[in-house]
């Protein structure tokens, strides 16, 4: 079975019922996703499958043929952190840190669906934090939304400037 994890192709030839979490941790040594409860309740193992948050302890390898999986290790673009990762640092979210990879992956999924989530939207995230850093998580999700909106605005300005520069060059050539 072929699948893509963090942009890299892999072939799984083992047990089809092996949970994705064990494949990530034991085979690929991607240990950011954590084992918490093993029944999909805590969210410490959250990754993205096909662009959507999934509890990797519940997803059998047999369900992943041709799918793209993103883990916390694949969220950043080289040295450029994802806006949610940056906000997590700025808001000093982690205490023990065990659940944070799953929290971040759930927050990224939320922000894909809702660019400006309300407190109620954030409160619907079902990832558990034993340290109780929920107020900082909420602040970080809102900060990430702000960072993402600023990045989108900057991209639009840059694109507009490139268009104007290109149009100016085209106009000069025609004269």
XYZ file of C-alpha atoms in Angstrom:
175
model
C 0.000 0.000 0.000
C 1.356 3.416 -1.035
C 0.848 6.612 0.931
C 2.473 9.998 1.354
C 3.622 11.247 4.729
C 4.882 14.804 5.062
C 5.369 14.958 1.298
C 7.415 11.770 1.073
C 6.197 8.501 -0.467
C 6.099 5.325 1.623
C 5.020 1.747 1.041
C 3.444 -0.220 3.876
C 3.646 -3.991 3.494
C 2.795 -4.904 7.068
C -0.445 -5.673 8.835
C -3.385 -3.799 7.274
C -4.978 -3.271 10.695
C -1.854 -1.610 12.168
C -2.885 1.818 13.506
C -1.309 4.753 11.697
C 0.071 5.944 15.039
C 2.252 2.839 15.388
C 3.445 3.107 11.793
C 4.437 6.733 12.366
C 6.154 6.136 15.696
C 7.582 2.614 15.416
C 8.360 2.299 11.717
C 9.104 5.864 10.602
C 10.299 7.134 14.013
C 8.098 10.225 13.727
C 7.437 10.585 17.437
C 5.639 13.935 17.534
C 2.258 12.217 17.564
C 1.799 10.730 21.012
C -0.042 7.714 22.374
C -2.459 8.939 24.987
C -5.530 6.778 25.310
C -5.591 4.490 22.269
C -9.346 4.969 21.794
C -9.474 8.345 20.038
C -10.605 10.339 23.063
C -7.598 12.450 24.059
C -6.294 13.693 20.695
C -2.579 13.440 21.526
C -2.159 11.417 18.320
C -3.925 13.897 15.992
C -2.526 14.151 12.453
C -4.042 15.263 9.150
C -5.236 12.622 6.696
C -6.332 14.054 3.378
C -6.098 17.519 4.922
C -8.436 16.790 7.851
C -7.647 16.143 11.513
C -7.811 12.444 12.423
C -6.915 10.469 15.532
C -4.078 8.297 14.235
C -4.608 5.661 16.933
C -7.939 4.804 15.255
C -6.927 4.905 11.577
C -5.856 1.501 10.220
C -3.140 1.487 7.594
C -5.584 -0.228 5.208
C -7.636 3.002 5.069
C -4.695 5.079 3.866
C -3.919 3.786 0.375
C -3.154 6.815 -1.800
C -3.766 9.229 1.069
C -1.601 12.153 2.142
C -0.755 12.322 5.847
C 0.739 15.340 7.591
C 2.216 15.053 11.065
C 3.525 17.774 13.350
C 6.973 17.089 11.849
C 5.675 18.067 8.407
C 3.720 21.165 9.377
C 6.525 23.728 9.114
C 7.980 24.721 5.758
C 11.678 24.186 6.393
C 12.677 26.691 9.063
C 9.441 28.663 8.592
C 6.999 27.617 11.283
C 3.308 27.320 10.543
C 1.385 30.277 11.995
C -0.130 27.995 14.649
C 3.299 26.792 15.753
C 4.504 30.404 15.910
C 1.469 31.451 17.938
C 2.010 28.521 20.322
C 5.491 29.851 21.038
C 4.384 33.487 21.313
C 1.609 32.596 23.753
C 3.794 30.168 25.733
C 1.134 27.457 25.475
C 2.858 24.212 26.489
C 3.322 23.210 30.054
C 4.347 19.548 29.967
C 3.962 19.564 26.168
C 2.744 15.985 25.773
C -0.541 16.877 24.074
C 0.688 19.897 22.163
C 1.416 18.287 18.782
C -2.153 17.015 18.687
C -3.490 20.353 19.909
C -1.599 22.181 17.153
C -2.799 19.798 14.446
C -6.407 20.196 15.641
C -6.033 23.997 15.669
C -4.630 24.011 12.117
C -7.639 21.975 10.987
C -10.023 24.387 12.729
C -8.370 27.419 11.111
C -8.687 25.823 7.668
C -12.424 25.625 8.238
C -12.906 28.917 10.125
C -10.448 31.743 9.512
C -11.688 33.694 12.555
C -12.980 31.141 15.056
C -15.073 32.206 18.027
C -14.427 31.057 21.587
C -17.258 28.558 21.072
C -15.574 27.202 17.925
C -12.277 26.793 19.781
C -14.132 25.243 22.720
C -15.410 22.501 20.419
C -11.890 21.146 19.913
C -11.928 17.845 21.756
C -8.210 17.430 22.380
C -7.479 17.050 26.071
C -4.753 18.843 28.030
C -4.022 17.414 31.458
C -2.111 20.550 32.432
C -5.152 22.722 31.682
C -3.511 25.240 29.360
C -6.851 25.857 27.628
C -6.803 29.665 28.143
C -3.378 29.855 26.455
C -4.512 27.469 23.709
C -7.478 29.772 23.022
C -5.199 32.822 22.883
C -2.795 31.005 20.567
C -5.550 29.931 18.158
C -6.744 33.537 17.962
C -3.168 34.767 17.517
C -2.607 32.208 14.753
C -5.774 33.408 13.011
C -4.390 36.946 13.183
C -0.981 35.851 11.842
C -2.634 33.954 9.000
C -4.828 36.941 8.096
C -1.776 39.226 8.101
C 0.163 36.785 5.898
C -2.767 36.577 3.467
C -2.998 40.391 3.319
C 0.760 40.657 2.718
C 0.543 38.061 -0.069
C -2.260 40.034 -1.705
C -0.235 43.260 -1.494
C 2.813 41.534 -2.979
C 0.756 40.025 -5.790
C -0.791 43.431 -6.504
C 2.662 45.059 -6.563
C 3.963 42.363 -8.944
C 0.954 42.872 -11.225
C 1.464 46.626 -11.256
C 5.187 46.204 -11.951
C 4.458 43.741 -14.755
C 1.756 46.008 -16.232
C 4.166 48.944 -16.099
C 6.807 46.978 -18.007
C 4.223 45.827 -20.559
C 3.060 49.382 -21.032
C 6.621 50.603 -21.605
C 7.264 47.948 -24.214
C 4.175 48.937 -26.172
C 5.075 52.626 -26.312
